[in-house]
Amino acid sequence: MSGTARPRKHSLTLRGHRTSVSLEDAFWHELRRIAVAEGKSVNELIAEIDAARGVTSGLASAVRVFVLERAKAGPR
């Protein structure tokens, strides 16, 4: 996959507050693909991940784990 291994920061709004998430291009690409497949925006999908993550992990880590788990689960 083309892109960079260096994380890229994207700004978004969660629960009415602006924040940013830094992820590698491969994760952004896959996250967008999942969002489209589910008929959601990336913001909506990240908001769901954020709500489910608890306080033990950072948001970027939670997104990476979510994407990895989806990849391991195969096509839906």
PDB file of N, CA and C in Angstrom:
ATOM      1  N   MET A   1       0.847  -1.174   0.000  1.00  0.00           N
ATOM      2  CA  MET A   1       0.000   0.000   0.000  1.00  0.00           C
ATOM      3  C   MET A   1       0.890   1.233   0.000  1.00  0.00           C
ATOM      4  N   SER A   2       0.531   2.192  -0.799  1.00  0.00           N
ATOM      5  CA  SER A   2       1.309   3.422  -0.831  1.00  0.00           C
ATOM      6  C   SER A   2       0.968   4.270   0.379  1.00  0.00           C
ATOM      7  N   GLY A   3       1.755   5.276   0.615  1.00  0.00           N
ATOM      8  CA  GLY A   3       1.533   6.140   1.765  1.00  0.00           C
ATOM      9  C   GLY A   3       2.777   6.161   2.623  1.00  0.00           C
ATOM     10  N   THR A   4       2.590   6.600   3.816  1.00  0.00           N
ATOM     11  CA  THR A   4       3.726   6.729   4.706  1.00  0.00           C
ATOM     12  C   THR A   4       3.480   5.978   6.000  1.00  0.00           C
ATOM     13  N   ALA A   5       4.551   5.523   6.597  1.00  0.00           N
ATOM     14  CA  ALA A   5       4.456   4.862   7.893  1.00  0.00           C
ATOM     15  C   ALA A   5       4.404   5.896   9.016  1.00  0.00           C
ATOM     16  N   ARG A   6       4.692   7.138   8.669  1.00  0.00           N
ATOM     17  CA  ARG A   6       4.640   8.204   9.667  1.00  0.00           C
ATOM     18  C   ARG A   6       3.173   8.597   9.895  1.00  0.00           C
ATOM     19  N   PRO A   7       2.742   8.672  11.148  1.00  0.00           N
ATOM     20  CA  PRO A   7       1.344   9.041  11.419  1.00  0.00           C
ATOM     21  C   PRO A   7       0.997  10.424  10.869  1.00  0.00           C
ATOM     22  N   ARG A   8      -0.238  10.525  10.372  1.00  0.00           N
ATOM     23  CA  ARG A   8      -0.773  11.810   9.905  1.00  0.00           C
ATOM     24  C   ARG A   8      -1.919  12.211  10.823  1.00  0.00           C
ATOM     25  N   LYS A   9      -1.927  13.475  11.184  1.00  0.00           N
ATOM     26  CA  LYS A   9      -2.937  14.004  12.093  1.00  0.00           C
ATOM     27  C   LYS A   9      -4.137  14.497  11.300  1.00  0.00           C
ATOM     28  N   HIS A  10      -5.332  14.096  11.743  1.00  0.00           N
ATOM     29  CA  HIS A  10      -6.585  14.562  11.157  1.00  0.00           C
ATOM     30  C   HIS A  10      -7.433  15.140  12.284  1.00  0.00           C
ATOM     31  N   SER A  11      -8.029  16.291  12.029  1.00  0.00           N
ATOM     32  CA  SER A  11      -8.912  16.919  13.009  1.00  0.00           C
ATOM     33  C   SER A  11     -10.327  16.409  12.836  1.00  0.00           C
ATOM     34  N   LEU A  12     -11.037  16.273  13.943  1.00  0.00           N
ATOM     35  CA  LEU A  12     -12.433  15.864  13.914  1.00  0.00           C
ATOM     36  C   LEU A  12     -13.144  16.373  15.145  1.00  0.00           C
ATOM     37  N   THR A  13     -14.457  16.198  15.161  1.00  0.00           N
ATOM     38  CA  THR A  13     -15.265  16.648  16.293  1.00  0.00           C
ATOM     39  C   THR A  13     -15.893  15.435  16.962  1.00  0.00           C
ATOM     40  N   LEU A  14     -15.662  15.313  18.266  1.00  0.00           N
ATOM     41  CA  LEU A  14     -16.251  14.236  19.060  1.00  0.00           C
ATOM     42  C   LEU A  14     -17.033  14.845  20.204  1.00  0.00           C
ATOM     43  N   ARG A  15     -18.287  14.504  20.297  1.00  0.00           N
ATOM     44  CA  ARG A  15     -19.154  15.030  21.367  1.00  0.00           C
ATOM     45  C   ARG A  15     -19.074  16.552  21.462  1.00  0.00           C
ATOM     46  N   GLY A  16     -19.015  17.213  20.303  1.00  0.00           N
ATOM     47  CA  GLY A  16     -19.015  18.665  20.256  1.00  0.00           C
ATOM     48  C   GLY A  16     -17.673  19.319  20.505  1.00  0.00           C
ATOM     49  N   HIS A  17     -16.618  18.547  20.648  1.00  0.00           N
ATOM     50  CA  HIS A  17     -15.286  19.100  20.912  1.00  0.00           C
ATOM     51  C   HIS A  17     -14.330  18.730  19.797  1.00  0.00           C
ATOM     52  N   ARG A  18     -13.540  19.700  19.359  1.00  0.00           N
ATOM     53  CA  ARG A  18     -12.528  19.446  18.329  1.00  0.00           C
ATOM     54  C   ARG A  18     -11.364  18.687  18.952  1.00  0.00           C
ATOM     55  N   THR A  19     -10.885  17.698  18.241  1.00  0.00           N
ATOM     56  CA  THR A  19      -9.721  16.934  18.663  1.00  0.00           C
ATOM     57  C   THR A  19      -9.002  16.468  17.407  1.00  0.00           C
ATOM     58  N   SER A  20      -7.913  15.785  17.580  1.00  0.00           N
ATOM     59  CA  SER A  20      -7.205  15.245  16.428  1.00  0.00           C
ATOM     60  C   SER A  20      -6.723  13.841  16.753  1.00  0.00           C
ATOM     61  N   VAL A  21      -6.570  13.055  15.704  1.00  0.00           N
ATOM     62  CA  VAL A  21      -6.099  11.681  15.832  1.00  0.00           C
ATOM     63  C   VAL A  21      -4.967  11.502  14.833  1.00  0.00           C
ATOM     64  N   SER A  22      -3.879  10.925  15.269  1.00  0.00           N
ATOM     65  CA  SER A  22      -2.737  10.648  14.399  1.00  0.00           C
ATOM     66  C   SER A  22      -2.671   9.153  14.114  1.00  0.00           C
ATOM     67  N   LEU A  23      -2.795   8.810  12.823  1.00  0.00           N
ATOM     68  CA  LEU A  23      -2.732   7.421  12.382  1.00  0.00           C
ATOM     69  C   LEU A  23      -1.917   7.335  11.105  1.00  0.00           C
ATOM     70  N   GLU A  24      -1.344   6.185  10.861  1.00  0.00           N
ATOM     71  CA  GLU A  24      -0.636   5.927   9.616  1.00  0.00           C
ATOM     72  C   GLU A  24      -1.642   5.852   8.471  1.00  0.00           C
ATOM     73  N   ASP A  25      -1.167   6.141   7.250  1.00  0.00           N
ATOM     74  CA  ASP A  25      -2.039   6.160   6.079  1.00  0.00           C
ATOM     75  C   ASP A  25      -2.826   4.864   5.906  1.00  0.00           C
ATOM     76  N   ALA A  26      -2.211   3.732   6.165  1.00  0.00           N
ATOM     77  CA  ALA A  26      -2.901   2.447   6.004  1.00  0.00           C
ATOM     78  C   ALA A  26      -4.128   2.364   6.906  1.00  0.00           C
ATOM     79  N   PHE A  27      -4.026   2.889   8.111  1.00  0.00           N
ATOM     80  CA  PHE A  27      -5.169   2.866   9.030  1.00  0.00           C
ATOM     81  C   PHE A  27      -6.248   3.850   8.581  1.00  0.00           C
ATOM     82  N   TRP A  28      -5.845   5.042   8.126  1.00  0.00           N
ATOM     83  CA  TRP A  28      -6.842   6.001   7.614  1.00  0.00           C
ATOM     84  C   TRP A  28      -7.577   5.407   6.421  1.00  0.00           C
ATOM     85  N   HIS A  29      -6.855   4.773   5.525  1.00  0.00           N
ATOM     86  CA  HIS A  29      -7.466   4.180   4.339  1.00  0.00           C
ATOM     87  C   HIS A  29      -8.497   3.119   4.736  1.00  0.00           C
ATOM     88  N   GLU A  30      -8.104   2.224   5.610  1.00  0.00           N
ATOM     89  CA  GLU A  30      -8.996   1.138   6.015  1.00  0.00           C
ATOM     90  C   GLU A  30     -10.173   1.667   6.830  1.00  0.00           C
ATOM     91  N   LEU A  31      -9.936   2.660   7.665  1.00  0.00           N
ATOM     92  CA  LEU A  31     -11.017   3.255   8.449  1.00  0.00           C
ATOM     93  C   LEU A  31     -12.057   3.890   7.530  1.00  0.00           C
ATOM     94  N   ARG A  32     -11.597   4.585   6.489  1.00  0.00           N
ATOM     95  CA  ARG A  32     -12.533   5.174   5.511  1.00  0.00           C
ATOM     96  C   ARG A  32     -13.320   4.081   4.789  1.00  0.00           C
ATOM     97  N   ARG A  33     -12.657   2.992   4.420  1.00  0.00           N
ATOM     98  CA  ARG A  33     -13.326   1.887   3.746  1.00  0.00           C
ATOM     99  C   ARG A  33     -14.414   1.292   4.627  1.00  0.00           C
ATOM    100  N   ILE A  34     -14.117   1.088   5.898  1.00  0.00           N
ATOM    101  CA  ILE A  34     -15.100   0.546   6.842  1.00  0.00           C
ATOM    102  C   ILE A  34     -16.270   1.507   6.988  1.00  0.00           C
ATOM    103  N   ALA A  35     -15.984   2.795   7.124  1.00  0.00           N
ATOM    104  CA  ALA A  35     -17.046   3.796   7.280  1.00  0.00           C
ATOM    105  C   ALA A  35     -17.985   3.782   6.075  1.00  0.00           C
ATOM    106  N   VAL A  36     -17.430   3.754   4.872  1.00  0.00           N
ATOM    107  CA  VAL A  36     -18.255   3.710   3.656  1.00  0.00           C
ATOM    108  C   VAL A  36     -19.105   2.445   3.645  1.00  0.00           C
ATOM    109  N   ALA A  37     -18.500   1.316   3.967  1.00  0.00           N
ATOM    110  CA  ALA A  37     -19.220   0.038   3.960  1.00  0.00           C
ATOM    111  C   ALA A  37     -20.382   0.041   4.949  1.00  0.00           C
ATOM    112  N   GLU A  38     -20.241   0.801   6.041  1.00  0.00           N
ATOM    113  CA  GLU A  38     -21.286   0.859   7.062  1.00  0.00           C
ATOM    114  C   GLU A  38     -22.216   2.055   6.872  1.00  0.00           C
ATOM    115  N   GLY A  39     -21.974   2.848   5.824  1.00  0.00           N
ATOM    116  CA  GLY A  39     -22.825   4.006   5.570  1.00  0.00           C
ATOM    117  C   GLY A  39     -22.682   5.095   6.613  1.00  0.00           C
ATOM    118  N   LYS A  40     -21.474   5.241   7.135  1.00  0.00           N
ATOM    119  CA  LYS A  40     -21.200   6.230   8.177  1.00  0.00           C
ATOM    120  C   LYS A  40     -20.087   7.150   7.727  1.00  0.00           C
ATOM    121  N   SER A  41     -19.990   8.286   8.386  1.00  0.00           N
ATOM    122  CA  SER A  41     -18.835   9.151   8.171  1.00  0.00           C
ATOM    123  C   SER A  41     -17.696   8.638   9.051  1.00  0.00           C
ATOM    124  N   VAL A  42     -16.486   9.044   8.729  1.00  0.00           N
ATOM    125  CA  VAL A  42     -15.336   8.674   9.563  1.00  0.00           C
ATOM    126  C   VAL A  42     -15.532   9.227  10.970  1.00  0.00           C
ATOM    127  N   ASN A  43     -16.057  10.466  11.071  1.00  0.00           N
ATOM    128  CA  ASN A  43     -16.326  11.052  12.389  1.00  0.00           C
ATOM    129  C   ASN A  43     -17.278  10.174  13.205  1.00  0.00           C
ATOM    130  N   GLU A  44     -18.364   9.704  12.571  1.00  0.00           N
ATOM    131  CA  GLU A  44     -19.324   8.854  13.272  1.00  0.00           C
ATOM    132  C   GLU A  44     -18.671   7.565  13.748  1.00  0.00           C
ATOM    133  N   LEU A  45     -17.886   6.963  12.889  1.00  0.00           N
ATOM    134  CA  LEU A  45     -17.229   5.708  13.242  1.00  0.00           C
ATOM    135  C   LEU A  45     -16.234   5.917  14.385  1.00  0.00           C
ATOM    136  N   ILE A  46     -15.452   6.973  14.310  1.00  0.00           N
ATOM    137  CA  ILE A  46     -14.497   7.244  15.391  1.00  0.00           C
ATOM    138  C   ILE A  46     -15.230   7.569  16.684  1.00  0.00           C
ATOM    139  N   ALA A  47     -16.369   8.257  16.608  1.00  0.00           N
ATOM    140  CA  ALA A  47     -17.157   8.548  17.813  1.00  0.00           C
ATOM    141  C   ALA A  47     -17.623   7.249  18.473  1.00  0.00           C
ATOM    142  N   GLU A  48     -18.024   6.262  17.666  1.00  0.00           N
ATOM    143  CA  GLU A  48     -18.427   4.967  18.211  1.00  0.00           C
ATOM    144  C   GLU A  48     -17.256   4.253  18.864  1.00  0.00           C
ATOM    145  N   ILE A  49     -16.113   4.295  18.214  1.00  0.00           N
ATOM    146  CA  ILE A  49     -14.903   3.679  18.771  1.00  0.00           C
ATOM    147  C   ILE A  49     -14.540   4.365  20.083  1.00  0.00           C
ATOM    148  N   ASP A  50     -14.614   5.690  20.095  1.00  0.00           N
ATOM    149  CA  ASP A  50     -14.298   6.469  21.295  1.00  0.00           C
ATOM    150  C   ASP A  50     -15.227   6.098  22.448  1.00  0.00           C
ATOM    151  N   ALA A  51     -16.520   5.975  22.164  1.00  0.00           N
ATOM    152  CA  ALA A  51     -17.492   5.657  23.212  1.00  0.00           C
ATOM    153  C   ALA A  51     -17.265   4.263  23.791  1.00  0.00           C
ATOM    154  N   ALA A  52     -16.745   3.354  22.978  1.00  0.00           N
ATOM    155  CA  ALA A  52     -16.562   1.969  23.418  1.00  0.00           C
ATOM    156  C   ALA A  52     -15.201   1.694  24.045  1.00  0.00           C
ATOM    157  N   ARG A  53     -14.269   2.634  23.946  1.00  0.00           N
ATOM    158  CA  ARG A  53     -12.889   2.317  24.311  1.00  0.00           C
ATOM    159  C   ARG A  53     -12.604   2.331  25.807  1.00  0.00           C
ATOM    160  N   GLY A  54     -13.390   2.983  26.596  1.00  0.00           N
ATOM    161  CA  GLY A  54     -13.083   3.092  28.017  1.00  0.00           C
ATOM    162  C   GLY A  54     -11.947   4.071  28.243  1.00  0.00           C
ATOM    163  N   VAL A  55     -11.363   4.029  29.403  1.00  0.00           N
ATOM    164  CA  VAL A  55     -10.320   4.997  29.746  1.00  0.00           C
ATOM    165  C   VAL A  55      -8.922   4.390  29.766  1.00  0.00           C
ATOM    166  N   THR A  56      -8.820   3.112  29.408  1.00  0.00           N
ATOM    167  CA  THR A  56      -7.523   2.455  29.517  1.00  0.00           C
ATOM    168  C   THR A  56      -6.659   2.588  28.272  1.00  0.00           C
ATOM    169  N   SER A  57      -7.236   3.066  27.168  1.00  0.00           N
ATOM    170  CA  SER A  57      -6.429   3.209  25.962  1.00  0.00           C
ATOM    171  C   SER A  57      -6.664   4.564  25.321  1.00  0.00           C
ATOM    172  N   GLY A  58      -5.663   5.018  24.590  1.00  0.00           N
ATOM    173  CA  GLY A  58      -5.791   6.259  23.853  1.00  0.00           C
ATOM    174  C   GLY A  58      -6.662   6.047  22.627  1.00  0.00           C
ATOM    175  N   LEU A  59      -7.186   7.132  22.074  1.00  0.00           N
ATOM    176  CA  LEU A  59      -8.083   7.039  20.935  1.00  0.00           C
ATOM    177  C   LEU A  59      -7.385   6.456  19.709  1.00  0.00           C
ATOM    178  N   ALA A  60      -6.179   6.910  19.404  1.00  0.00           N
ATOM    179  CA  ALA A  60      -5.470   6.386  18.233  1.00  0.00           C
ATOM    180  C   ALA A  60      -5.241   4.876  18.374  1.00  0.00           C
ATOM    181  N   SER A  61      -4.875   4.436  19.558  1.00  0.00           N
ATOM    182  CA  SER A  61      -4.679   2.997  19.788  1.00  0.00           C
ATOM    183  C   SER A  61      -5.988   2.239  19.626  1.00  0.00           C
ATOM    184  N   ALA A  62      -7.071   2.797  20.137  1.00  0.00           N
ATOM    185  CA  ALA A  62      -8.379   2.149  20.015  1.00  0.00           C
ATOM    186  C   ALA A  62      -8.790   2.029  18.551  1.00  0.00           C
ATOM    187  N   VAL A  63      -8.511   3.050  17.750  1.00  0.00           N
ATOM    188  CA  VAL A  63      -8.842   2.998  16.326  1.00  0.00           C
ATOM    189  C   VAL A  63      -8.009   1.915  15.644  1.00  0.00           C
ATOM    190  N   ARG A  64      -6.717   1.855  15.940  1.00  0.00           N
ATOM    191  CA  ARG A  64      -5.866   0.829  15.329  1.00  0.00           C
ATOM    192  C   ARG A  64      -6.352  -0.577  15.667  1.00  0.00           C
ATOM    193  N   VAL A  65      -6.713  -0.803  16.927  1.00  0.00           N
ATOM    194  CA  VAL A  65      -7.202  -2.123  17.345  1.00  0.00           C
ATOM    195  C   VAL A  65      -8.522  -2.428  16.644  1.00  0.00           C
ATOM    196  N   PHE A  66      -9.414  -1.451  16.531  1.00  0.00           N
ATOM    197  CA  PHE A  66     -10.680  -1.634  15.836  1.00  0.00           C
ATOM    198  C   PHE A  66     -10.442  -2.063  14.392  1.00  0.00           C
ATOM    199  N   VAL A  67      -9.571  -1.345  13.692  1.00  0.00           N
ATOM    200  CA  VAL A  67      -9.270  -1.669  12.295  1.00  0.00           C
ATOM    201  C   VAL A  67      -8.655  -3.062  12.197  1.00  0.00           C
ATOM    202  N   LEU A  68      -7.727  -3.397  13.081  1.00  0.00           N
ATOM    203  CA  LEU A  68      -7.105  -4.708  13.070  1.00  0.00           C
ATOM    204  C   LEU A  68      -8.129  -5.813  13.299  1.00  0.00           C
ATOM    205  N   GLU A  69      -9.005  -5.615  14.272  1.00  0.00           N
ATOM    206  CA  GLU A  69     -10.024  -6.621  14.552  1.00  0.00           C
ATOM    207  C   GLU A  69     -10.958  -6.817  13.360  1.00  0.00           C
ATOM    208  N   ARG A  70     -11.311  -5.730  12.683  1.00  0.00           N
ATOM    209  CA  ARG A  70     -12.158  -5.835  11.494  1.00  0.00           C
ATOM    210  C   ARG A  70     -11.428  -6.586  10.385  1.00  0.00           C
ATOM    211  N   ALA A  71     -10.150  -6.305  10.223  1.00  0.00           N
ATOM    212  CA  ALA A  71      -9.376  -6.981   9.179  1.00  0.00           C
ATOM    213  C   ALA A  71      -9.285  -8.486   9.467  1.00  0.00           C
ATOM    214  N   LYS A  72      -9.086  -8.840  10.726  1.00  0.00           N
ATOM    215  CA  LYS A  72      -8.988 -10.241  11.101  1.00  0.00           C
ATOM    216  C   LYS A  72     -10.325 -10.971  10.953  1.00  0.00           C
ATOM    217  N   ALA A  73     -11.432 -10.241  11.124  1.00  0.00           N
ATOM    218  CA  ALA A  73     -12.758 -10.840  11.038  1.00  0.00           C
ATOM    219  C   ALA A  73     -13.155 -11.151   9.593  1.00  0.00           C
ATOM    220  N   GLY A  74     -12.510 -10.485   8.644  1.00  0.00           N
ATOM    221  CA  GLY A  74     -12.807 -10.723   7.230  1.00  0.00           C
ATOM    222  C   GLY A  74     -13.983  -9.898   6.756  1.00  0.00           C
ATOM    223  N   PRO A  75     -14.389 -10.114   5.502  1.00  0.00           N
ATOM    224  CA  PRO A  75     -15.483  -9.329   4.911  1.00  0.00           C
ATOM    225  C   PRO A  75     -16.786  -9.507   5.659  1.00  0.00           C
ATOM    226  N   ARG A  76     -17.556  -8.436   5.665  1.00  0.00           N
ATOM    227  CA  ARG A  76     -18.874  -8.483   6.328  1.00  0.00           C
ATOM    228  C   ARG A  76     -19.941  -8.524   5.294  1.00  0.00           C
TER     229      ARG A  76
END
